PDB file of C-alpha atoms in Angstrom:
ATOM      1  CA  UNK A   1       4.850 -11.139 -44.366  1.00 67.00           C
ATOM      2  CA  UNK A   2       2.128 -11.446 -41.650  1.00 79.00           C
ATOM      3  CA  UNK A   3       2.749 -10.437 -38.119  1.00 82.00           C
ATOM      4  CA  UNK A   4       2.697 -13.430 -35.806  1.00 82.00           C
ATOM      5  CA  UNK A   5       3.084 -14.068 -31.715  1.00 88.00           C
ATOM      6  CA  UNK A   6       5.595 -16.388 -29.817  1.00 89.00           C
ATOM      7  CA  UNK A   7       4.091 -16.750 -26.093  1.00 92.00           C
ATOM      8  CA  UNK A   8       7.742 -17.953 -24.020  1.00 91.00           C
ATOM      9  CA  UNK A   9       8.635 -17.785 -20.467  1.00 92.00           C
ATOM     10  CA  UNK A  10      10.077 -14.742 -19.361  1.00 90.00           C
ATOM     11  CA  UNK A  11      13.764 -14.252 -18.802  1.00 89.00           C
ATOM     12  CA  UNK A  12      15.498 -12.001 -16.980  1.00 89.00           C
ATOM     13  CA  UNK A  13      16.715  -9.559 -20.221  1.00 90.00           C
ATOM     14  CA  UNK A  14      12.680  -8.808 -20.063  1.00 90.00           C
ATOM     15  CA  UNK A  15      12.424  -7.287 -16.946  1.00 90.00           C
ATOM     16  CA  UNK A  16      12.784  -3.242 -18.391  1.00 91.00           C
ATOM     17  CA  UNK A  17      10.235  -4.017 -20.741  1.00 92.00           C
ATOM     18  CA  UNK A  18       8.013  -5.513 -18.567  1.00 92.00           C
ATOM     19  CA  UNK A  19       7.614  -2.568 -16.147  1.00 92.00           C
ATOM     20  CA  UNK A  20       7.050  -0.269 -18.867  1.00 93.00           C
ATOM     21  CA  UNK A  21       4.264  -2.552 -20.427  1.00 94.00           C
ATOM     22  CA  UNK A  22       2.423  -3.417 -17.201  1.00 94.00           C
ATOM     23  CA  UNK A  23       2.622   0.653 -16.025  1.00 94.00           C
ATOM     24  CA  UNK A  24       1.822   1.744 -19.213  1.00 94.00           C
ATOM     25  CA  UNK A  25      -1.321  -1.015 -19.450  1.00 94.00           C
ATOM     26  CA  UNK A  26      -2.428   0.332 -16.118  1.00 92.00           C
ATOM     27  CA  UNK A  27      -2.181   3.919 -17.066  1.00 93.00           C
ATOM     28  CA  UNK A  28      -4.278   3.496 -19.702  1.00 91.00           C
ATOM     29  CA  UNK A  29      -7.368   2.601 -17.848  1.00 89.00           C
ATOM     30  CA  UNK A  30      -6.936   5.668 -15.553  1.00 89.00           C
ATOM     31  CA  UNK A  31      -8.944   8.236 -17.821  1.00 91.00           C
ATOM     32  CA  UNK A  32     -12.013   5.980 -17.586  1.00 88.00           C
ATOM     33  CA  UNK A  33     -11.577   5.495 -13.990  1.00 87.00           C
ATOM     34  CA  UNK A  34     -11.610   9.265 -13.558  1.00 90.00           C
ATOM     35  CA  UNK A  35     -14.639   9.617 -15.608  1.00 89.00           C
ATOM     36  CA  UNK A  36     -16.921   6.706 -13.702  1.00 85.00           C
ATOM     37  CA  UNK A  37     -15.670   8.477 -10.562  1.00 85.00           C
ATOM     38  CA  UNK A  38     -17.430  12.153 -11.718  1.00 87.00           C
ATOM     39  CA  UNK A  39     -20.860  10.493 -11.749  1.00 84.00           C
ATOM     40  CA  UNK A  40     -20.513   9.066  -8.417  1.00 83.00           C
ATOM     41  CA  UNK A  41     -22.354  10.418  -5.453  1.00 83.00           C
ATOM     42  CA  UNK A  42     -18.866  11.226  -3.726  1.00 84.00           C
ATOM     43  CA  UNK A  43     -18.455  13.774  -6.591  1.00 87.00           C
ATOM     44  CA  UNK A  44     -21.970  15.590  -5.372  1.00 88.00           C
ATOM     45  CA  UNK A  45     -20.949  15.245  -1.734  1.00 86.00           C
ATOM     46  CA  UNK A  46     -17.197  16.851  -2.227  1.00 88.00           C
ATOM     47  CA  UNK A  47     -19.048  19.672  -4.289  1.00 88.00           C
ATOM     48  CA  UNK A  48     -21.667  20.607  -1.330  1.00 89.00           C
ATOM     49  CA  UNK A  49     -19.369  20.204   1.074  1.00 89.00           C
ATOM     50  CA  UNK A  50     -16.765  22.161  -0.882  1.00 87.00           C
ATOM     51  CA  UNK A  51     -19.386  24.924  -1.238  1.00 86.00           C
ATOM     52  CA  UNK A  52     -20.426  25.015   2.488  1.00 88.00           C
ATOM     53  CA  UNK A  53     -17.023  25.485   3.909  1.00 86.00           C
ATOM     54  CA  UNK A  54     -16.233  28.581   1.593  1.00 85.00           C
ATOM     55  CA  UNK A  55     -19.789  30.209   2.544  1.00 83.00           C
ATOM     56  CA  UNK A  56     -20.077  29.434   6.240  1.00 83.00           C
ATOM     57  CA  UNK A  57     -16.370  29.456   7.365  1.00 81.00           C
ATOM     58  CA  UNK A  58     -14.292  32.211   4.625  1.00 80.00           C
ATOM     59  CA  UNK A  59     -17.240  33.968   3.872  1.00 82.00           C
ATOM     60  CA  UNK A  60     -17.341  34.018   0.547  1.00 80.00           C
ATOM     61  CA  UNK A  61     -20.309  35.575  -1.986  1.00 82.00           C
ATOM     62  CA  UNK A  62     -22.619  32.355  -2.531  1.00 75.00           C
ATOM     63  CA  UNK A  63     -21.852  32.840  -6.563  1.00 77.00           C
ATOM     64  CA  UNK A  64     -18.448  32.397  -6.307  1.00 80.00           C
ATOM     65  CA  UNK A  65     -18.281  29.475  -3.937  1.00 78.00           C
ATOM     66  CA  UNK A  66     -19.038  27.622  -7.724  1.00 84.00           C
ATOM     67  CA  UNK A  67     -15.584  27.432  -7.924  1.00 87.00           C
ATOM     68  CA  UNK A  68     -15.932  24.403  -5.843  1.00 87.00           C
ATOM     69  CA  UNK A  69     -16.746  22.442  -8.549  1.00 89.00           C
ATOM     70  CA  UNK A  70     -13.373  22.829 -10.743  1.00 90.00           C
ATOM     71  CA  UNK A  71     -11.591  22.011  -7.325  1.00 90.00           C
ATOM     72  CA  UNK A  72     -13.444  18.864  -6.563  1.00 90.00           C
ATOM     73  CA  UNK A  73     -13.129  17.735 -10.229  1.00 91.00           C
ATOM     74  CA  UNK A  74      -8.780  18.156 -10.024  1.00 93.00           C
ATOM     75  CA  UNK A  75      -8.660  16.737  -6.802  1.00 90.00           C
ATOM     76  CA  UNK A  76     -10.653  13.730  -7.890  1.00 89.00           C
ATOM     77  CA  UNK A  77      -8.327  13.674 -10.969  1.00 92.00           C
ATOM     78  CA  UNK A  78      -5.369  13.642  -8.527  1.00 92.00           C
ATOM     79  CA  UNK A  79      -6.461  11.014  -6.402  1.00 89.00           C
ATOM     80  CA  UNK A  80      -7.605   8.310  -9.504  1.00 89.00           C
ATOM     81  CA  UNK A  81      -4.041   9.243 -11.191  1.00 92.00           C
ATOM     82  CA  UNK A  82      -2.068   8.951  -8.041  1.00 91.00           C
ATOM     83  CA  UNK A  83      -3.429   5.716  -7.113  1.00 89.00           C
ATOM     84  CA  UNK A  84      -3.348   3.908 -10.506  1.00 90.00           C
ATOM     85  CA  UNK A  85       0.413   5.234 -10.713  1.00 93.00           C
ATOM     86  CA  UNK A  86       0.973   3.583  -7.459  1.00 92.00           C
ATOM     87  CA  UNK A  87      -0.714   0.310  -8.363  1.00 90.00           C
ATOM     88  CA  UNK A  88       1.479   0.446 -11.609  1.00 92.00           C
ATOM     89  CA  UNK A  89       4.707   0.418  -9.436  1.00 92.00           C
ATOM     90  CA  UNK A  90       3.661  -1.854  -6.943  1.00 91.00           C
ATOM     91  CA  UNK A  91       2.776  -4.726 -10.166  1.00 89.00           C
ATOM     92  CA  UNK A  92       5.303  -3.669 -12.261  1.00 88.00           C
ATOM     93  CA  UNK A  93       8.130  -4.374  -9.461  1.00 88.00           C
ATOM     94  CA  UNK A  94       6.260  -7.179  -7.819  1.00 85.00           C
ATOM     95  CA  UNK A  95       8.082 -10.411  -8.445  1.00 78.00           C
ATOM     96  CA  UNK A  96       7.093 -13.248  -9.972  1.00 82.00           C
ATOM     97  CA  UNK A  97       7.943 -16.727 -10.550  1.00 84.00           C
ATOM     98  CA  UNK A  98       5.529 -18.200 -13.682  1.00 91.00           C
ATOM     99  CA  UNK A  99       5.816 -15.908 -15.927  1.00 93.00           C
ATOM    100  CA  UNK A 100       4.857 -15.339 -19.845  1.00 94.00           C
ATOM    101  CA  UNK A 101       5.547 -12.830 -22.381  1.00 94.00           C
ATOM    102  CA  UNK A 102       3.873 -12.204 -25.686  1.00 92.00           C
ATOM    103  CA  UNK A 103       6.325 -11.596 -28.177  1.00 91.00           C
ATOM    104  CA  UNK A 104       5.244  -9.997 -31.990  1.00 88.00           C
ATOM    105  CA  UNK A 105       6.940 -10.140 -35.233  1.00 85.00           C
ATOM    106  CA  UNK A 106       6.161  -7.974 -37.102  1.00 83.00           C
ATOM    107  CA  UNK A 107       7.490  -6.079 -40.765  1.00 80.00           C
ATOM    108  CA  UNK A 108      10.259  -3.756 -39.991  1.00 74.00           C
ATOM    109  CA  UNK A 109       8.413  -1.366 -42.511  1.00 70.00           C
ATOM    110  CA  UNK A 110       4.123  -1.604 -41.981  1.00 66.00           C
ATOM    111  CA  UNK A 111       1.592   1.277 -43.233  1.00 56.00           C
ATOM    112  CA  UNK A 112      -0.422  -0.584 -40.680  1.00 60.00           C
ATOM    113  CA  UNK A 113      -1.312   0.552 -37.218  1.00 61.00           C
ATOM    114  CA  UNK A 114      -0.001  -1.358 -34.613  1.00 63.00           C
ATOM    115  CA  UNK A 115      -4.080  -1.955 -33.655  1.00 64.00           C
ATOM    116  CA  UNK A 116      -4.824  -3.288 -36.819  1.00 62.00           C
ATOM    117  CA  UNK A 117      -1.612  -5.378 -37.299  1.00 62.00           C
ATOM    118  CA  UNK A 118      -2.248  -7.279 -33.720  1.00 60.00           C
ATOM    119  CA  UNK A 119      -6.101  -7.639 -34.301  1.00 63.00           C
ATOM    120  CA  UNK A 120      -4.695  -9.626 -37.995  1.00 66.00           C
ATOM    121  CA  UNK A 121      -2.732 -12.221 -36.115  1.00 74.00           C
ATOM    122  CA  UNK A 122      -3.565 -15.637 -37.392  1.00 71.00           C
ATOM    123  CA  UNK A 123      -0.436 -17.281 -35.626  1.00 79.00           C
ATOM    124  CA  UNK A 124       0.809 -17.822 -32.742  1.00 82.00           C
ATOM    125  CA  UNK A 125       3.993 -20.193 -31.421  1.00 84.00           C
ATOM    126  CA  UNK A 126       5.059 -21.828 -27.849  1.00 83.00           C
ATOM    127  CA  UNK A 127       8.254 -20.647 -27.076  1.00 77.00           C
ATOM    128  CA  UNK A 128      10.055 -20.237 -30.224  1.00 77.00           C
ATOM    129  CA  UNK A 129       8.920 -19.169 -34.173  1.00 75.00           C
ATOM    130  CA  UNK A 130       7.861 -22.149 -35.931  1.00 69.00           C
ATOM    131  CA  UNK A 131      10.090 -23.766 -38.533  1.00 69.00           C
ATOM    132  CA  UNK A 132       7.299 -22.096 -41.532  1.00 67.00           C
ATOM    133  CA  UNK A 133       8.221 -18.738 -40.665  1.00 70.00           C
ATOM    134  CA  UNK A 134      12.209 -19.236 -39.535  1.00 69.00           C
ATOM    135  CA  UNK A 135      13.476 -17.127 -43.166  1.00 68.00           C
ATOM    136  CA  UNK A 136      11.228 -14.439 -42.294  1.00 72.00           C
ATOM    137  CA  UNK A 137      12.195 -13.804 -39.086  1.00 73.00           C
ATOM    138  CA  UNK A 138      15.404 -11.873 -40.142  1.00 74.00           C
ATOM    139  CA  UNK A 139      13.300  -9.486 -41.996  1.00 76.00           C
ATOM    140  CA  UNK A 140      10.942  -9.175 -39.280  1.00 81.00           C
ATOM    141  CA  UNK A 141      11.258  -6.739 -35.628  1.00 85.00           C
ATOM    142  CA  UNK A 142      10.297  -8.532 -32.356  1.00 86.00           C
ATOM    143  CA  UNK A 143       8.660  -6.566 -29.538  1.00 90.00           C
ATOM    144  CA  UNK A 144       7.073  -7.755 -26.050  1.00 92.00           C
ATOM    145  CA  UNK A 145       3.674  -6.230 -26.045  1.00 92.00           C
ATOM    146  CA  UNK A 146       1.932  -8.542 -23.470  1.00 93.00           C
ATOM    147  CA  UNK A 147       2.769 -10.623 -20.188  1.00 94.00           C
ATOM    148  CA  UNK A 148       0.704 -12.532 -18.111  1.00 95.00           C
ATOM    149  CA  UNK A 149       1.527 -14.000 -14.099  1.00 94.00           C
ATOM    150  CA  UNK A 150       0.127 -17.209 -12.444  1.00 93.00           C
ATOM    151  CA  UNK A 151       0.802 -18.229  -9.026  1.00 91.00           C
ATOM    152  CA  UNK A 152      -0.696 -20.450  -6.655  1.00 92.00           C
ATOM    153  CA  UNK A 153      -4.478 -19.769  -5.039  1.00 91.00           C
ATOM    154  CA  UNK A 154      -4.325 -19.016  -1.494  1.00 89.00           C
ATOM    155  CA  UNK A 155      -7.749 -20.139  -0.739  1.00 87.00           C
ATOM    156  CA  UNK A 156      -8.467 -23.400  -2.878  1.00 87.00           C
ATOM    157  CA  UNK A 157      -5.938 -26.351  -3.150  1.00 88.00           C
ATOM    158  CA  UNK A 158      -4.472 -27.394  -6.387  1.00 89.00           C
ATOM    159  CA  UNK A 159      -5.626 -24.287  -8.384  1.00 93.00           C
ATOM    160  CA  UNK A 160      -4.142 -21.152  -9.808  1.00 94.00           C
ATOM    161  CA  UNK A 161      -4.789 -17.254  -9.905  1.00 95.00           C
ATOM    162  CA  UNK A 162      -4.130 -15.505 -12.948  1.00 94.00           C
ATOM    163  CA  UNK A 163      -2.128 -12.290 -11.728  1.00 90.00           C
ATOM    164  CA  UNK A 164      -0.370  -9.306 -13.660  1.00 90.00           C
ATOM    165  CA  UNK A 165      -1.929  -9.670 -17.219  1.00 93.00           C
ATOM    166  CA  UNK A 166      -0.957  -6.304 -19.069  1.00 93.00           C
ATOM    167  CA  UNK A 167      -0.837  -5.893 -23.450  1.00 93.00           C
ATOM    168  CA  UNK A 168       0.404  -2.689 -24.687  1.00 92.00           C
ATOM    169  CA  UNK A 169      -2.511  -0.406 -25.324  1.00 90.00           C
ATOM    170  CA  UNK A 170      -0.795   0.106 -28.419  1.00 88.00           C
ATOM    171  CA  UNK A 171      -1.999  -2.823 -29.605  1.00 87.00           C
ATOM    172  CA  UNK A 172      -5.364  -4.396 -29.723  1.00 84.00           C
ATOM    173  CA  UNK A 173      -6.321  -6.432 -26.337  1.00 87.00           C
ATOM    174  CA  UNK A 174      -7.419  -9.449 -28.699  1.00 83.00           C
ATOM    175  CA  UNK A 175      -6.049 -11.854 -29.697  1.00 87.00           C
ATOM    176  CA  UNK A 176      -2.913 -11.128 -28.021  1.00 91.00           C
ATOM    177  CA  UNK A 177      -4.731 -11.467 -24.664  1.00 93.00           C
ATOM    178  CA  UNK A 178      -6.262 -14.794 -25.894  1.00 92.00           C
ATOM    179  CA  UNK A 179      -3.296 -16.119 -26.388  1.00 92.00           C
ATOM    180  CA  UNK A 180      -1.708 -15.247 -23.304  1.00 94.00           C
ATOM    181  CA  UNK A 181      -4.626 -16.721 -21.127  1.00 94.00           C
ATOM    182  CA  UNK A 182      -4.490 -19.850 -23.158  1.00 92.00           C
ATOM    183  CA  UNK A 183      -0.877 -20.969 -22.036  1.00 93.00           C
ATOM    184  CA  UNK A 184      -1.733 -20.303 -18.585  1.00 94.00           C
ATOM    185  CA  UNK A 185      -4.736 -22.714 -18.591  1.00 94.00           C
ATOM    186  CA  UNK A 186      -2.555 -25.239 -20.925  1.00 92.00           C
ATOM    187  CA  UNK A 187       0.259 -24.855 -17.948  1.00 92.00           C
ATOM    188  CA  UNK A 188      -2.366 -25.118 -15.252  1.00 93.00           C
ATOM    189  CA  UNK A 189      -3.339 -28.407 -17.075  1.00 92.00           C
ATOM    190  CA  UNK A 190      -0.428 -29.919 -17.418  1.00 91.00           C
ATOM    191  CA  UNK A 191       0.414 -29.127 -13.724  1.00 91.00           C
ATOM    192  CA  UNK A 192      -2.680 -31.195 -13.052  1.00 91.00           C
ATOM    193  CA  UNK A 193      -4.631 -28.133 -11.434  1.00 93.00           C
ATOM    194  CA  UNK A 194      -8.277 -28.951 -11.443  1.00 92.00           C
ATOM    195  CA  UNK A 195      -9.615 -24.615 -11.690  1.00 94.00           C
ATOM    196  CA  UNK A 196      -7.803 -21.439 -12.426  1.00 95.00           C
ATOM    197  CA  UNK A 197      -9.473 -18.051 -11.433  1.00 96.00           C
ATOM    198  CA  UNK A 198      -8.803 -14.354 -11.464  1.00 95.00           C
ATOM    199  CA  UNK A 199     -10.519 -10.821 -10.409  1.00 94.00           C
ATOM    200  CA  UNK A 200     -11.336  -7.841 -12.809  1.00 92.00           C
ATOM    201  CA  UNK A 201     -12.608  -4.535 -11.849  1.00 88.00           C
ATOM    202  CA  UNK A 202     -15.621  -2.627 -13.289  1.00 84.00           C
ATOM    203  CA  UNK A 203     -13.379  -0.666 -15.753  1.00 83.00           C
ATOM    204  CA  UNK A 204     -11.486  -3.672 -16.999  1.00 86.00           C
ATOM    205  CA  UNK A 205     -14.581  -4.773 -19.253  1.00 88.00           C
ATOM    206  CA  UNK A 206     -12.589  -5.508 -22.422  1.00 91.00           C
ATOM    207  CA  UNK A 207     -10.851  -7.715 -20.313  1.00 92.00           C
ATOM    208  CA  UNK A 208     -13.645  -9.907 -18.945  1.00 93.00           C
ATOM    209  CA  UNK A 209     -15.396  -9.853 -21.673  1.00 94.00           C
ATOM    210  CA  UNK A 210     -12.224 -11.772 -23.266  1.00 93.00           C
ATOM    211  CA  UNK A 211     -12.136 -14.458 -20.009  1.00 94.00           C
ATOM    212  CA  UNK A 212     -16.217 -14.960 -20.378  1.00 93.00           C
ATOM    213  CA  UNK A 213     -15.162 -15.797 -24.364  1.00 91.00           C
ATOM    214  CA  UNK A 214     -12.338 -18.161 -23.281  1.00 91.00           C
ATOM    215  CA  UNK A 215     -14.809 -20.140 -21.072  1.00 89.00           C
ATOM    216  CA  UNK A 216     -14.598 -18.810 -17.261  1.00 93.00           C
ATOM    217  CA  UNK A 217     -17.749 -18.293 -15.256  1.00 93.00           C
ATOM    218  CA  UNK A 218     -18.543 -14.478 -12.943  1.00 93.00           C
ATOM    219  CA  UNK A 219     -18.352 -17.195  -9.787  1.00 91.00           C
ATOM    220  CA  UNK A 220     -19.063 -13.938  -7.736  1.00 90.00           C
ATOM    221  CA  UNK A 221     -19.444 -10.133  -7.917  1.00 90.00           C
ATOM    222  CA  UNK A 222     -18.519  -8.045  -4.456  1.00 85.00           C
ATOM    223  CA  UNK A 223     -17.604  -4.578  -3.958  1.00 81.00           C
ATOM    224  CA  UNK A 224     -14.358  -3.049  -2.657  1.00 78.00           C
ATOM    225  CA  UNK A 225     -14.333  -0.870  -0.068  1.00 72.00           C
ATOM    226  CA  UNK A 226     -12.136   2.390  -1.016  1.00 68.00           C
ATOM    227  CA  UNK A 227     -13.820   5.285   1.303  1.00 63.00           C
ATOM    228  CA  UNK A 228     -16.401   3.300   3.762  1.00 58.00           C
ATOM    229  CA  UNK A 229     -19.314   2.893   2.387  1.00 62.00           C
ATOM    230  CA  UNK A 230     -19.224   6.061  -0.129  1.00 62.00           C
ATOM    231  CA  UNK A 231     -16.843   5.249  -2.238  1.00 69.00           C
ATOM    232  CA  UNK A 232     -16.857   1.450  -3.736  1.00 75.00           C
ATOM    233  CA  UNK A 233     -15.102  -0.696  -6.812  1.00 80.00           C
ATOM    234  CA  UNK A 234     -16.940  -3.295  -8.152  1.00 85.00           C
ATOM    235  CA  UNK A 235     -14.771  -6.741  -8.288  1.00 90.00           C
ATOM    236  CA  UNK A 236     -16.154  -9.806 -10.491  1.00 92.00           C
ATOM    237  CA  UNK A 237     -14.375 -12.992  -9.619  1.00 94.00           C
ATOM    238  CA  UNK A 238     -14.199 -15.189 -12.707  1.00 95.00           C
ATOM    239  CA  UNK A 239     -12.584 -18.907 -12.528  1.00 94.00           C
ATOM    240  CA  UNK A 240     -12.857 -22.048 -15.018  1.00 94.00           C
ATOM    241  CA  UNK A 241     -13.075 -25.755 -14.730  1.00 93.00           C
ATOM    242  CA  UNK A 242      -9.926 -26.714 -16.299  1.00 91.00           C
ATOM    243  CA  UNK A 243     -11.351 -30.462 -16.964  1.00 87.00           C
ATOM    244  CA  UNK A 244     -14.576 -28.758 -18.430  1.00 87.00           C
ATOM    245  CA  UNK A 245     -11.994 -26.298 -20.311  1.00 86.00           C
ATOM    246  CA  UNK A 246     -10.241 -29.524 -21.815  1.00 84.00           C
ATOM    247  CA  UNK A 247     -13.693 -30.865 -22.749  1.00 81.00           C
ATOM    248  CA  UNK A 248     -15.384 -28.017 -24.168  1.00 73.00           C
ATOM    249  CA  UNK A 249     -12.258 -26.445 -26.411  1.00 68.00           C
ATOM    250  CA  UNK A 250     -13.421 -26.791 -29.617  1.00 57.00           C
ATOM    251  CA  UNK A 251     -16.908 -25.907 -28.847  1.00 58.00           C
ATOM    252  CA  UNK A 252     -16.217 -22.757 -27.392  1.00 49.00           C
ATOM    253  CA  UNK A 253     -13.455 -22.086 -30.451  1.00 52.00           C
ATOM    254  CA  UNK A 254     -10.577 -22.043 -28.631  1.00 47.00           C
ATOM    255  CA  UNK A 255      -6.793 -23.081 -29.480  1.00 49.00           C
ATOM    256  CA  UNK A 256      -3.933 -23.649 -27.174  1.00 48.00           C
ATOM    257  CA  UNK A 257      -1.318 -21.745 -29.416  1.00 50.00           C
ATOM    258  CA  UNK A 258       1.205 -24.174 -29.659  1.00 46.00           C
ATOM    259  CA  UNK A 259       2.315 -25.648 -33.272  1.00 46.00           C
TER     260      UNK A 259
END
């Protein structure tokens, strides 16, 4: 028995397991935020001025104002961990109306990593398991390990905004991510939207690099403003033609999953 993925709309049962999968997806990039923040020149800044104020003010021996550095690095760690748990809560209990979950079946007993066994899928059904694979479903555990938001743009007219994507880090982001995006742009279709777009940070690169794949275009990079001008995120808008998407599926090798 292969693992396989039902994309459906989410339903109210879902809503436990969604918080835990969209704090635990945001959690897991905050170890890789901390680490792009050390090599920033805030990092050098903190540490000087760190250094100065125990010299000049407390009067401590030069030598052992190096204890600066430890300080700056926790409080750094503090700050990146306190504001991606934040940002966890605030998606996790945001509401939303168009919703999707990614469902996987998988073998009740696997020697298989849960990586490997999501990176092996090779099917995928809208809404319910497809008639091929209805006797094996009884032998088979089900488990949410992705969702994905849309909602309405707020600054173009008859387009959407792909909002609240999350996949269990547990599992591998493709093609479970693939998937996911897929329905939204086959919704968006059907709903006669003419472009769909979203926003990805510089530490969600797995991420884009999985949108680029799919077909969307960097329509424009900014940065975010977190401390004035020292401290910056950098934001890459990406969007898609959905009539060029509809064109161009099968020679950019991609699959609405629906059978």
């Amino acid at each position: 028995m292969k693992p396989f993925v039902v994309i459906r709309k989410h339903e109210n049962q879902d809503n436990v397991a969604l918080q835990s999968l969209i704090r635990e997806f945001v959690m897991s990039g905050a170890w890789d935020a901390f680490v792009s923040c050390l090599f920033r020149e805030i990092t050098l800044q903190l540490i000087v001025l760190g250094w100065a104020l125990m010299f000049i003010f407390f009067g401590i021996p030069l030598y052992m104002c190096a204890i600066a550095i430890p300080c700056v690095v926790l409080l750094i760690w503090f700050t990146v961990y306190g504001s991606y748990y934040n940002k966890s809560t605030e998606l996790a209990l945001r509401p939303s109306k168009l919703c999707w979950v990614a469902e996987i079946y998988e073998p009740m007993l696997s020697a298989a990593s849960s990586k490997a066994q999501a990176s092996g899928i090779e099917r995928c059904f809208s809404d319910r398991p497809g008639t091929e694979v209805e006797q094996e479903v009884g032998r088979m555990r089900k488990k949410i390990i992705g969702t994905i938001s849309c909602r309405s743009h707020l600054a173009m007219d008859n387009a959407g905004f792909i909002t609240r994507l999350a996949v269990s880090p547990k599992y591998a982001l493709s093609p479970v991510t693939d998937y996911l995006i897929q329905r939204v742009l086959q919704h968006a279709t059907d709903s006669q939207l003419y472009a769909v777009e979203t926003v990805t940070s510089e530490c969600d690169q797995d991420v884009r690099e999985i949108y680029l794949k799919i077909g969307f275009n960097i329509r424009q990079v900014y940065h975010k403003q977190i401390i004035g001008n020292t401290l910056k995120v950098m934001k890459s808008q990406l969007g898609i033609d959905l009539h060029e998407w509809n064109q161009n599926r099968e020679e950019i090798n991609v699959e609405v999953p629906i059978e």
